[in-house]
Structures are given as C-alpha cells and as structure tokens.
Amino acid sequence: MAGLMAGFGNFTHAVVRGIPASFAAEALRMNQGDVDLLKAQREHEVYVDVLKHKLGLQVIELPADESLPDCVFVEDAAVVCGDTALITRPGAESRRKETEAMKKVLSDLNLNIVEMTDESATLDGGDVLFTGQEFFVGLSKRTNQRGAEILADAFKDYAVSTVPVTDGLHLKSFCSMAGPGLIVIGSSEPAQKALKIMQQMSDHRYDKLTVTDDGAANCVYMNLPGKGHVLLHPTPEQYPESAKVYEKLKDHMLIPVSNLEKVKVDGALTCCSVLINRKTSA
Ligand code: GLY
C-alpha cells in the first residue's frame, strides 16, 4: 500500500509508565473485582520487556505516580501520529494530571505538541483508532464531539470520523489494527455495528479479522526493520477461541502477551504504551 499507508506501524520509541500501589484499589473500573497488584506489576514488566528486549524499541519508562492510580494506561494521555503529539484531556477527572508527565516526555522527543485545553472537550486515546489512512474516534463516556474536533484540527492530513461507543469503555475495547488495512473486531452486536458504521463512513476498504471475544480484539501492531509485521496479541489462556484466530496469521511475528490483571480495570494491550516513530534518538 502506498501513500499515507507507507510507514504504518513503524516505531522506534515507546513511552510506558509504572503501576502504582493505588492501582489495585483505586484504578477506575466498570465492574468491581479484586486486582492482584503484584501480578499486575509482573504482567506489565513482561509487556515492557517485550517492547524493549524482544522488539528493540527505545522504551522510556515514566515512574508510577501514587496519586494517579490509572497512570499505567498511558495511551489515554496522548495521541501521536507522525511528528505531532496531541496531549488529550482525559474524560475521567481523576486521570487529567496523567498528561503532565506525558507532555514533558513527548516535548523532550521534539514532537510538535498540541494541547487540548478547551474545557468542554474530552478525549481518551483509547477511543482513537488510527488506521494509517484515517482516524476513527469513539464517542464514549470518556470522549466527546469537541474532543474529536480538536483531534481533527491537530491531524489535518487525515479524515476523522466519529463512531458511537455504546458498549465497553473505549472504541479500542473491541477493535484495533492488526496490519495495514486489517481491522480486528469483536463478535458482539455492538462491536459489529460499530465496524459497519466505520465501513460506511470510510472511502477506504478494510479487511476484517473477527475474534470471538470483544476484549481479545485489542492487539498492538508494528512493522519493524528486520522483523516485519509484529503483533502483540491476547494469550490462549485468557481468550482460547480468539487466540486461535490470531494464530492463523502467517505473515506476522506473533507475540502472545498476558493481560489478565489489567483487564480487570478495563486495560487492554494498546492502553499500556504510546508508540512513536523518531528517526533520531532522544
Ligand atoms: N481503568 C482505566 C480507565 O477507566 O480509564
């Protein structure tokens, strides 16, 4: 694929953040449930280790902040595309200050920083699906129309369409990209309906990979030198049926990554990193 798709999935850096002790009791969640802090921290260490050692990305690790229980979910604090970083205004009040450390680290990487300062706007990065050709923004409990408009202003090279999120926390709670032009989608009715809306609004044609579980439709795609298509995807232990679908992808380096604890507070694989393509190191 040419044009805007060139370079889709090319990343050199990842920003991640540690899990504070407050995560277990205070991280926001849609369903109440006990979280094992040590298990969550170990799970996150493995995720970071994959980015750093298995994939060779330059990983910038922000320290955990006890006053920000959800701070590990860095994706919600910034949307980075090309040389531009949009610092978001997260929908949950308790998460707003997560953007401060993110702004600093992305400024240090010499990205063009755009800040969402409008107090009527909210946007979580988890609601932003970048396909390489356009953006889809989920209108959810966390992200509103004004947030989507500010994102469209920040990334003027791309079309931006909005999609209602009627079920789940974010748009990417039930979909993500698994490659250029390949959308992974959950099987539930709301997920399939959202995909239909995206297809109707788009001038582009996408292939789809349907997985049994909505939660398993969140994977992390990269295209890395010497490695080609890389996919961090849910494990067979967590989603046995959906994992079989990923295992059929023959052109990808498949890396199952456990997310059993973070999912209890609605965290998915994409939530835990902001991926960036900087040719020169910071
Ligand atoms: N626990 C992730 C969130 O609710 O934002």
Short mmCIF file of C-alpha atoms and ligand atoms in Angstrom, two decimals:
data_model
loop_
_atom_site.label_atom_id
_atom_site.label_comp_id
_atom_site.label_asym_id
_atom_site.label_seq_id
_atom_site.Cartn_x
_atom_site.Cartn_y
_atom_site.Cartn_z
CA MET A 1 0.00 0.00 0.00
CA ALA A 2 1.33 3.40 -0.92
CA GLY A 3 0.68 6.99 0.07
CA LEU A 4 -0.46 7.66 3.59
CA MET A 5 -0.05 3.98 4.46
CA ALA A 6 3.69 4.00 3.90
CA GLY A 7 5.36 3.56 7.25
CA PHE A 8 2.24 2.37 9.04
CA GLY A 9 3.36 0.56 12.17
CA ASN A 10 6.98 1.79 12.00
CA PHE A 11 8.02 2.72 15.53
CA THR A 12 11.30 3.45 17.20
CA HIS A 13 10.21 4.51 20.70
CA ALA A 14 7.59 3.58 23.27
CA VAL A 15 6.51 5.52 26.34
CA VAL A 16 5.26 3.38 29.23
CA ARG A 17 4.59 4.06 32.90
CA GLY A 18 4.80 2.02 36.07
CA ILE A 19 1.89 0.70 38.12
CA PRO A 20 1.42 2.42 41.48
CA ALA A 21 0.21 0.57 44.60
CA SER A 22 -3.02 2.62 44.40
CA PHE A 23 -3.83 0.77 41.15
CA ALA A 24 -5.30 -2.26 42.92
CA ALA A 25 -7.96 -0.44 44.91
CA GLU A 26 -8.39 2.87 43.09
CA ALA A 27 -7.94 2.38 39.34
CA LEU A 28 -11.27 3.06 37.66
CA ARG A 29 -13.26 0.01 36.57
CA MET A 30 -16.61 -0.77 35.02
CA ASN A 31 -17.10 -3.95 37.08
CA GLN A 32 -15.98 -4.39 40.64
CA GLY A 33 -13.36 -7.07 41.17
CA ASP A 34 -10.18 -7.79 43.11
CA VAL A 35 -6.91 -6.92 41.46
CA ASP A 36 -3.63 -8.57 42.48
CA LEU A 37 -1.14 -5.71 42.45
CA LEU A 38 1.97 -7.87 42.21
CA LYS A 39 0.51 -9.91 39.37
CA ALA A 40 -0.44 -6.72 37.53
CA GLN A 41 3.07 -5.32 38.02
CA ARG A 42 4.69 -8.55 36.84
CA GLU A 43 2.39 -8.68 33.82
CA HIS A 44 3.35 -5.12 32.95
CA GLU A 45 7.05 -5.87 33.33
CA VAL A 46 6.71 -8.64 30.75
CA TYR A 47 4.90 -6.24 28.37
CA VAL A 48 7.67 -3.65 28.74
CA ASP A 49 10.32 -6.32 28.37
CA VAL A 50 8.81 -7.42 25.04
CA LEU A 51 8.91 -3.85 23.70
CA LYS A 52 12.44 -3.26 24.94
CA HIS A 53 14.29 -6.52 24.52
CA LYS A 54 12.33 -8.66 22.09
CA LEU A 55 11.48 -5.80 19.72
CA GLY A 56 14.38 -3.43 20.40
CA LEU A 57 12.32 -0.26 20.82
CA GLN A 58 13.77 2.60 22.83
CA VAL A 59 11.46 2.45 25.83
CA ILE A 60 11.01 5.50 28.02
CA GLU A 61 9.65 4.44 31.40
CA LEU A 62 7.83 7.10 33.37
CA PRO A 63 7.69 6.45 37.10
CA ALA A 64 4.40 5.38 38.63
CA ASP A 65 2.56 8.14 40.49
CA GLU A 66 0.60 7.06 43.59
CA SER A 67 -1.85 9.91 43.14
CA LEU A 68 -2.72 8.65 39.64
CA PRO A 69 -3.99 5.05 40.03
CA ASP A 70 -4.64 4.63 36.28
CA CYS A 71 -1.34 6.14 35.12
CA VAL A 72 -0.09 2.88 33.54
CA PHE A 73 -2.68 3.40 30.80
CA VAL A 74 -0.55 5.99 29.00
CA GLU A 75 -2.38 5.63 25.70
CA ASP A 76 -5.22 7.77 27.03
CA ALA A 77 -2.99 10.78 27.71
CA ALA A 78 -1.66 11.37 24.17
CA VAL A 79 -2.28 10.61 20.52
CA VAL A 80 0.93 10.61 18.49
CA CYS A 81 0.92 10.48 14.71
CA GLY A 82 3.95 11.43 12.66
CA ASP A 83 5.70 14.34 14.34
CA THR A 84 2.63 15.61 16.16
CA ALA A 85 1.53 14.71 19.67
CA LEU A 86 -1.92 15.68 20.84
CA ILE A 87 -1.97 15.87 24.62
CA THR A 88 -5.51 14.84 25.47
CA ARG A 89 -7.99 15.96 28.09
CA PRO A 90 -8.99 12.58 29.58
CA GLY A 91 -12.68 12.08 30.22
CA ALA A 92 -12.24 10.99 33.83
CA GLU A 93 -11.38 13.88 36.14
CA SER A 94 -9.12 11.61 38.24
CA ARG A 95 -6.93 10.99 35.17
CA ARG A 96 -6.37 14.57 33.95
CA LYS A 97 -2.99 15.05 35.60
CA GLU A 98 -1.58 11.99 33.81
CA THR A 99 -1.00 14.28 30.85
CA GLU A 100 1.67 16.37 32.62
CA ALA A 101 4.44 13.77 32.56
CA MET A 102 3.36 12.71 29.08
CA LYS A 103 3.64 16.26 27.74
CA LYS A 104 7.13 16.58 29.20
CA VAL A 105 8.45 13.33 27.72
CA LEU A 106 6.94 13.97 24.28
CA SER A 107 8.36 17.51 24.26
CA ASP A 108 11.76 16.03 25.09
CA LEU A 109 11.38 13.84 21.99
CA ASN A 110 10.94 17.04 19.98
CA LEU A 111 7.44 16.25 18.85
CA ASN A 112 5.13 19.12 17.92
CA ILE A 113 2.89 19.37 20.96
CA VAL A 114 -0.76 20.30 20.61
CA GLU A 115 -2.68 20.59 23.87
CA MET A 116 -6.37 20.03 24.32
CA THR A 117 -7.07 22.98 26.56
CA ASP A 118 -10.76 23.54 25.74
CA GLU A 119 -12.60 22.72 28.95
CA SER A 120 -15.64 21.48 27.05
CA ALA A 121 -13.54 18.81 25.27
CA THR A 122 -12.71 15.33 26.50
CA LEU A 123 -10.79 12.60 24.71
CA ASP A 124 -9.09 9.36 25.79
CA GLY A 125 -6.54 7.87 23.41
CA GLY A 126 -8.31 4.52 23.88
CA ASP A 127 -11.11 5.95 21.77
CA VAL A 128 -8.80 6.75 18.86
CA LEU A 129 -8.25 4.18 16.13
CA PHE A 130 -5.64 5.27 13.56
CA THR A 131 -5.76 3.02 10.50
CA GLY A 132 -2.82 4.56 8.65
CA GLN A 133 -5.28 6.24 6.30
CA GLU A 134 -7.73 7.95 8.63
CA PHE A 135 -8.84 8.27 12.23
CA PHE A 136 -11.95 6.86 13.84
CA VAL A 137 -12.86 8.42 17.17
CA GLY A 138 -15.26 6.67 19.52
CA LEU A 139 -17.81 8.89 21.19
CA SER A 140 -17.99 7.25 24.58
CA LYS A 141 -18.41 8.06 28.25
CA ARG A 142 -14.85 9.44 28.05
CA THR A 143 -14.66 11.16 24.65
CA ASN A 144 -16.97 13.79 23.22
CA GLN A 145 -17.59 15.51 19.89
CA ARG A 146 -15.46 18.53 20.81
CA GLY A 147 -12.55 16.23 21.64
CA ALA A 148 -12.91 14.62 18.20
CA GLU A 149 -12.97 18.07 16.53
CA ILE A 150 -9.76 19.10 18.26
CA LEU A 151 -8.12 15.84 17.16
CA ALA A 152 -9.21 16.57 13.58
CA ASP A 153 -7.61 20.04 13.84
CA ALA A 154 -4.38 18.53 15.14
CA PHE A 155 -4.08 15.92 12.36
CA LYS A 156 -5.29 17.79 9.29
CA ASP A 157 -3.73 15.34 6.80
CA TYR A 158 -6.26 12.70 7.75
CA ALA A 159 -10.02 12.30 7.67
CA VAL A 160 -11.59 11.90 11.10
CA SER A 161 -14.93 10.16 11.61
CA THR A 162 -16.78 9.57 14.83
CA VAL A 163 -18.34 6.27 15.93
CA PRO A 164 -20.77 5.87 18.86
CA VAL A 165 -19.42 3.54 21.55
CA THR A 166 -22.49 2.00 23.13
CA ASP A 167 -20.83 -0.84 24.99
CA GLY A 168 -17.50 -1.09 26.77
CA LEU A 169 -15.18 1.67 27.89
CA HIS A 170 -13.49 2.78 24.69
CA LEU A 171 -13.63 2.23 20.93
CA LYS A 172 -10.49 0.11 21.17
CA SER A 173 -12.10 -2.04 23.88
CA PHE A 174 -13.45 -4.06 20.95
CA CYS A 175 -11.29 -3.25 17.92
CA SER A 176 -7.76 -2.39 16.79
CA MET A 177 -5.46 -2.65 13.78
CA ALA A 178 -3.58 -5.91 13.08
CA GLY A 179 -1.81 -4.61 9.98
CA PRO A 180 -2.19 -2.16 7.10
CA GLY A 181 -5.88 -2.19 6.18
CA LEU A 182 -6.70 -5.00 8.62
CA ILE A 183 -9.16 -4.24 11.44
CA VAL A 184 -9.61 -6.75 14.26
CA ILE A 185 -13.13 -6.69 15.61
CA GLY A 186 -15.05 -8.48 18.37
CA SER A 187 -18.11 -10.61 17.65
CA SER A 188 -20.65 -8.82 19.83
CA GLU A 189 -23.52 -6.96 18.22
CA PRO A 190 -22.30 -3.50 19.37
CA ALA A 191 -18.79 -4.24 18.01
CA GLN A 192 -20.11 -5.43 14.64
CA LYS A 193 -22.41 -2.42 14.46
CA ALA A 194 -19.52 -0.05 15.15
CA LEU A 195 -17.48 -1.71 12.38
CA LYS A 196 -20.35 -1.30 9.95
CA ILE A 197 -20.51 2.41 10.78
CA MET A 198 -16.76 2.74 10.23
CA GLN A 199 -17.00 0.95 6.87
CA GLN A 200 -19.92 3.15 5.78
CA MET A 201 -18.10 6.35 6.69
CA SER A 202 -14.81 5.43 5.05
CA ASP A 203 -13.58 5.93 1.50
CA HIS A 204 -11.15 3.07 2.10
CA ARG A 205 -11.67 -0.64 2.07
CA TYR A 206 -10.59 -2.61 5.12
CA ASP A 207 -10.23 -6.32 5.66
CA LYS A 208 -11.56 -7.60 8.95
CA LEU A 209 -10.41 -10.23 11.37
CA THR A 210 -13.27 -11.25 13.66
CA VAL A 211 -12.40 -12.66 17.06
CA THR A 212 -14.86 -14.36 19.40
CA ASP A 213 -14.29 -12.07 22.37
CA ASP A 214 -14.53 -8.28 22.17
CA GLY A 215 -11.73 -7.95 24.72
CA ALA A 216 -9.43 -10.00 22.51
CA ALA A 217 -9.82 -7.60 19.59
CA ASN A 218 -7.28 -5.26 21.14
CA CYS A 219 -3.78 -6.02 19.86
CA VAL A 220 -0.65 -3.97 19.18
CA TYR A 221 0.59 -3.92 15.59
CA MET A 222 4.06 -2.82 14.50
CA ASN A 223 6.14 -3.09 11.37
CA LEU A 224 9.77 -3.16 12.42
CA PRO A 225 13.02 -3.34 10.50
CA GLY A 226 14.34 -6.88 10.37
CA LYS A 227 11.16 -8.22 11.97
CA GLY A 228 8.36 -7.26 9.59
CA HIS A 229 4.77 -7.44 10.81
CA VAL A 230 4.70 -7.87 14.58
CA LEU A 231 1.60 -8.43 16.67
CA LEU A 232 1.27 -8.42 20.45
CA HIS A 233 -2.00 -10.24 20.99
CA PRO A 234 -4.01 -11.82 23.84
CA THR A 235 -2.93 -15.21 25.13
CA PRO A 236 -4.75 -18.54 24.65
CA GLU A 237 -5.01 -18.69 28.46
CA GLN A 238 -7.09 -15.52 28.50
CA TYR A 239 -9.08 -15.96 25.29
CA PRO A 240 -8.73 -19.53 23.91
CA GLU A 241 -11.05 -19.15 20.92
CA SER A 242 -9.85 -15.71 19.89
CA ALA A 243 -6.18 -16.68 20.21
CA LYS A 244 -6.75 -19.37 17.57
CA VAL A 245 -7.80 -16.64 15.13
CA TYR A 246 -4.57 -14.73 15.70
CA GLU A 247 -2.53 -17.92 15.36
CA LYS A 248 -3.74 -18.24 11.77
CA LEU A 249 -1.92 -15.05 10.75
CA LYS A 250 1.03 -16.46 8.88
CA ASP A 251 2.79 -13.20 7.91
CA HIS A 252 3.14 -11.86 11.43
CA MET A 253 5.63 -12.40 14.21
CA LEU A 254 3.03 -13.34 16.85
CA ILE A 255 3.75 -12.49 20.48
CA PRO A 256 1.06 -13.53 22.98
CA VAL A 257 1.11 -11.14 25.94
CA SER A 258 -0.84 -11.76 29.15
CA ASN A 259 -3.24 -9.08 30.32
CA LEU A 260 -5.25 -10.98 32.94
CA GLU A 261 -4.92 -8.46 35.77
CA LYS A 262 -5.01 -5.16 33.88
CA VAL A 263 -8.19 -6.20 32.08
CA LYS A 264 -9.96 -6.24 35.47
CA VAL A 265 -9.73 -2.44 35.38
CA ASP A 266 -10.57 -2.27 31.67
CA GLY A 267 -6.98 -2.05 30.49
CA ALA A 268 -6.08 -3.63 27.14
CA LEU A 269 -2.77 -4.16 25.36
CA THR A 270 -2.76 -0.89 23.41
CA CYS A 271 -3.53 1.09 26.61
CA CYS A 272 -0.10 0.47 28.10
CA SER A 273 2.16 2.23 25.59
CA VAL A 274 2.37 5.27 23.36
CA LEU A 275 4.28 4.26 20.23
CA ILE A 276 6.34 6.81 18.36
CA ASN A 277 8.47 6.92 15.24
CA ARG A 278 11.51 9.18 15.74
CA LYS A 279 14.34 8.61 13.33
CA THR A 280 16.88 10.15 15.65
CA SER A 281 17.14 9.02 19.25
CA ALA A 282 16.09 11.37 22.05
N1 GLY B 1 -9.08 1.91 34.28
C1 GLY B 1 -8.98 2.57 33.05
C2 GLY B 1 -9.94 3.68 32.94
O1 GLY B 1 -11.05 3.53 33.42
O2 GLY B 1 -9.69 4.72 32.42
#
